[in-house]
XYZ file of C-alpha atoms in Angstrom:
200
model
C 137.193 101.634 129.197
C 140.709 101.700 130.314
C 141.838 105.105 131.953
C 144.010 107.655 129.679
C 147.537 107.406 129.871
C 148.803 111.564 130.354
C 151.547 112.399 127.890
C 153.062 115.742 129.525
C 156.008 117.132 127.161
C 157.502 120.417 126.037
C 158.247 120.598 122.463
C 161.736 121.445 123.378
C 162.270 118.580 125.161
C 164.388 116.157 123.352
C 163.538 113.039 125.604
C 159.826 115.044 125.153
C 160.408 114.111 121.372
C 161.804 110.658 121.868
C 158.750 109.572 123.756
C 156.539 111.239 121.544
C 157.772 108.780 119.372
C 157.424 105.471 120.803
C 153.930 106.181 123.712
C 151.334 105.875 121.426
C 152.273 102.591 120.020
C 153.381 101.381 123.578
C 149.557 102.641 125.281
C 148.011 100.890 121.558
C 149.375 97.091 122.463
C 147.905 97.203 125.794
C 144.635 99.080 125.194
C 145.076 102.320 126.318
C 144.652 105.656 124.714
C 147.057 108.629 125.499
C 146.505 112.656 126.320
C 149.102 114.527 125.014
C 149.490 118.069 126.932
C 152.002 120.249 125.702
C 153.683 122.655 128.667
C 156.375 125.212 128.887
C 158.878 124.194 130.782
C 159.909 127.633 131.402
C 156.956 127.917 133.373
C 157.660 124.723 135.376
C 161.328 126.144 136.084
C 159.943 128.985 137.964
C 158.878 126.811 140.097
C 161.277 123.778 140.402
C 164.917 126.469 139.981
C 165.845 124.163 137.092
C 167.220 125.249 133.861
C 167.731 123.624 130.589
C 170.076 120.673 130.318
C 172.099 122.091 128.022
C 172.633 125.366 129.838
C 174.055 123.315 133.184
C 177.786 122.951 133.164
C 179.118 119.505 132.924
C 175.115 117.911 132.280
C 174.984 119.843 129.427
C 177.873 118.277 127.748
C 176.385 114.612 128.764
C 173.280 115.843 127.692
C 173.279 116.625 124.532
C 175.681 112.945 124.069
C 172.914 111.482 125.728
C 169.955 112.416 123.367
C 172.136 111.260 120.272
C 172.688 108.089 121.774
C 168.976 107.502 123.223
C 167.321 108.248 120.024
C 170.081 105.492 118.211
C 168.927 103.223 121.404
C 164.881 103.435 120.611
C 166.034 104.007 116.543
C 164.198 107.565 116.661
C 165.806 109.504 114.037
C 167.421 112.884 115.627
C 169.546 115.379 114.597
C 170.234 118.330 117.565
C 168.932 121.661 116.082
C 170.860 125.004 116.088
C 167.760 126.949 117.629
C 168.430 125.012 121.010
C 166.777 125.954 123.630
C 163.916 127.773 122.330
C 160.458 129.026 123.183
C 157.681 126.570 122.492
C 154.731 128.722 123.291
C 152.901 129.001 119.748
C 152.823 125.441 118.720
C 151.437 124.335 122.594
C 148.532 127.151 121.768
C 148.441 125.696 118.562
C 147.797 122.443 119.741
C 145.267 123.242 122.406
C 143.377 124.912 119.392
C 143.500 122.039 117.415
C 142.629 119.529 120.017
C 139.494 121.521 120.367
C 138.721 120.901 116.420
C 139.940 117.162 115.982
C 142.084 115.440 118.253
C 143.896 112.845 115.173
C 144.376 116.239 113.427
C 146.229 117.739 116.526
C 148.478 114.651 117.256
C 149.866 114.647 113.246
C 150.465 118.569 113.771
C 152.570 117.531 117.411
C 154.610 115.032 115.640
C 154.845 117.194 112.729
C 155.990 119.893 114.775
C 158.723 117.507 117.121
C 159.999 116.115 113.806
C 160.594 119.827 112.243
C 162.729 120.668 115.262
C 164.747 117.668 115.558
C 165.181 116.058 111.959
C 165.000 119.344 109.739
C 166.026 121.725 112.165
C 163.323 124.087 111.707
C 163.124 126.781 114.130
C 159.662 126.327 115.336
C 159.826 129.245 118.004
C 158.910 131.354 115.119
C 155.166 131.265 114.610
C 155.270 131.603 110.468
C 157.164 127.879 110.996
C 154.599 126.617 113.016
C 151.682 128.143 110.468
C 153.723 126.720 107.627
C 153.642 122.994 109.508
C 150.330 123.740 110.398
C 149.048 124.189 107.116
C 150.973 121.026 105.838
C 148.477 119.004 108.125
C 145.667 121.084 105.670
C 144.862 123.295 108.334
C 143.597 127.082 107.837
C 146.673 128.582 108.279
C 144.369 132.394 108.603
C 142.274 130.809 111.100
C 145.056 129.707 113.194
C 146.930 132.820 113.292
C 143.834 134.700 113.992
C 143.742 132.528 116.999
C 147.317 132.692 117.882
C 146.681 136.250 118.239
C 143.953 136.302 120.848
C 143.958 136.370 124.791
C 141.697 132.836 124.963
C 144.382 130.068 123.938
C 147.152 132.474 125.913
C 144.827 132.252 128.758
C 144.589 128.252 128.012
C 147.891 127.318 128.040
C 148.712 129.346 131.225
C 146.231 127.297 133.017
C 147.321 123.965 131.483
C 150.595 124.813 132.581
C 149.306 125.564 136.113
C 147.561 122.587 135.912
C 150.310 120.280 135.407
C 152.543 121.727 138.044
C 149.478 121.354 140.622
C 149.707 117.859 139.176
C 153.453 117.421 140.216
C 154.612 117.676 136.829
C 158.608 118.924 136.769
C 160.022 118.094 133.419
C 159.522 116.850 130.412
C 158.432 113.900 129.803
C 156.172 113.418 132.417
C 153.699 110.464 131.927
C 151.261 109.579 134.315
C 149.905 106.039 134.051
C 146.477 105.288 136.753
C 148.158 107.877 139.320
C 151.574 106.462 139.135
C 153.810 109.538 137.724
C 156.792 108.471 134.902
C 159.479 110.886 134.067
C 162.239 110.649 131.168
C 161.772 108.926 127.933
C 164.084 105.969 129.960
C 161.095 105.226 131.771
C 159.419 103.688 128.950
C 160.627 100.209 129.549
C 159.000 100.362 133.033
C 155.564 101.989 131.839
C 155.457 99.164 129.339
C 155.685 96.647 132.756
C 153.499 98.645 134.636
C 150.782 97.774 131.906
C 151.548 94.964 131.441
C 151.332 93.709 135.069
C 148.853 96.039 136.441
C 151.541 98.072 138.681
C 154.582 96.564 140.348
């Protein structure tokens, strides 16, 4: 079997969303699966000094022109929410909690959760938002928030996010491809080469 394709991404991230978008279907037409492992980029700015785009003066101006025009590029609907940037951390537990149950059931709750933020504008820091879209995917919205309210998937996303920075992950996306590392959603055109071709 052909090796997993690693989907790294905050759900903040709007080149995150954007690739969200298009890697499955990419991976599917040359016979790969793909991990998807939510971060905090927070966490991976402790480490790297970085900030959000939007917060940098003169990037952040480009920036947020930039995600406009690269979702109208790979014809991703986007609209930029109002809650920007925001904290990510209950739908990446949520996630990991999911993934645990029924992987299929976890992806449709990540894209779920991506489209919310950046075609509805839902504020999906809050965790009622992230029950509500939860339970929209027929989830048990009680047994999620019991979980959301323990140590054990706090614990598990601190040490995914540790695990991804050990990795070399900086940003968001980061897609890793048989050991060769991929970041930005403008990298897609070269990960579809890469497997195509074997590597280049």
């Amino acid at each position: 079997m052909s090796q997993f394709i690693d989907f790294y991404f905050d759900f903040s991230s709007p080149y995150g969303y954007l690739a969200s978008e298009k890697i499955d279907d990419l991976a599917a037409r040359h016979g790969r699966k793909v991990k998807w492992r939510p971060i905090l980029l927070g966490v991976v700015f402790r480490q790297t000094g970085g900030a959000p785009l939007t917060s940098i003066p003169l990037k952040g101006a480009y920036s947020l022109h930039d995600f406009a025009r690269s979702a109208r590029f790979l014809d991703v609907p986007y609209e930029h929410p109002k809650h920007f940037p925001l904290s990510t951390q209950h739908a990446a537990r949520a996630y990991y909690w999911l993934h645990d149950q029924d992987c299929a059931v976890a992806r449709m709750f990540a894209h779920a959760v991506f489209r919310s933020l950046y075609t509805a504008g839902r504020d999906v820091s809050e965790i009622d938002v992230v029950l509500d879209i939860a339970a929209d995917q027929k989830v048990d919205r009680s047994a999620l928030a019991a979980a959301l309210a323990g140590q054990a998937l706090k614990d598990r996303l601190k040490a995914e996010c540790e695990a991804a920075i050990a990795r070399g992950v900086f940003g968001s996306p980061y897609i890793v491809v048989d050991g060769e590392p991929f970041f930005g959603a403008d990298r897609l055109p070269q990960i579809e080469r890469w497997l195509a071709s074997g590597g280049f």
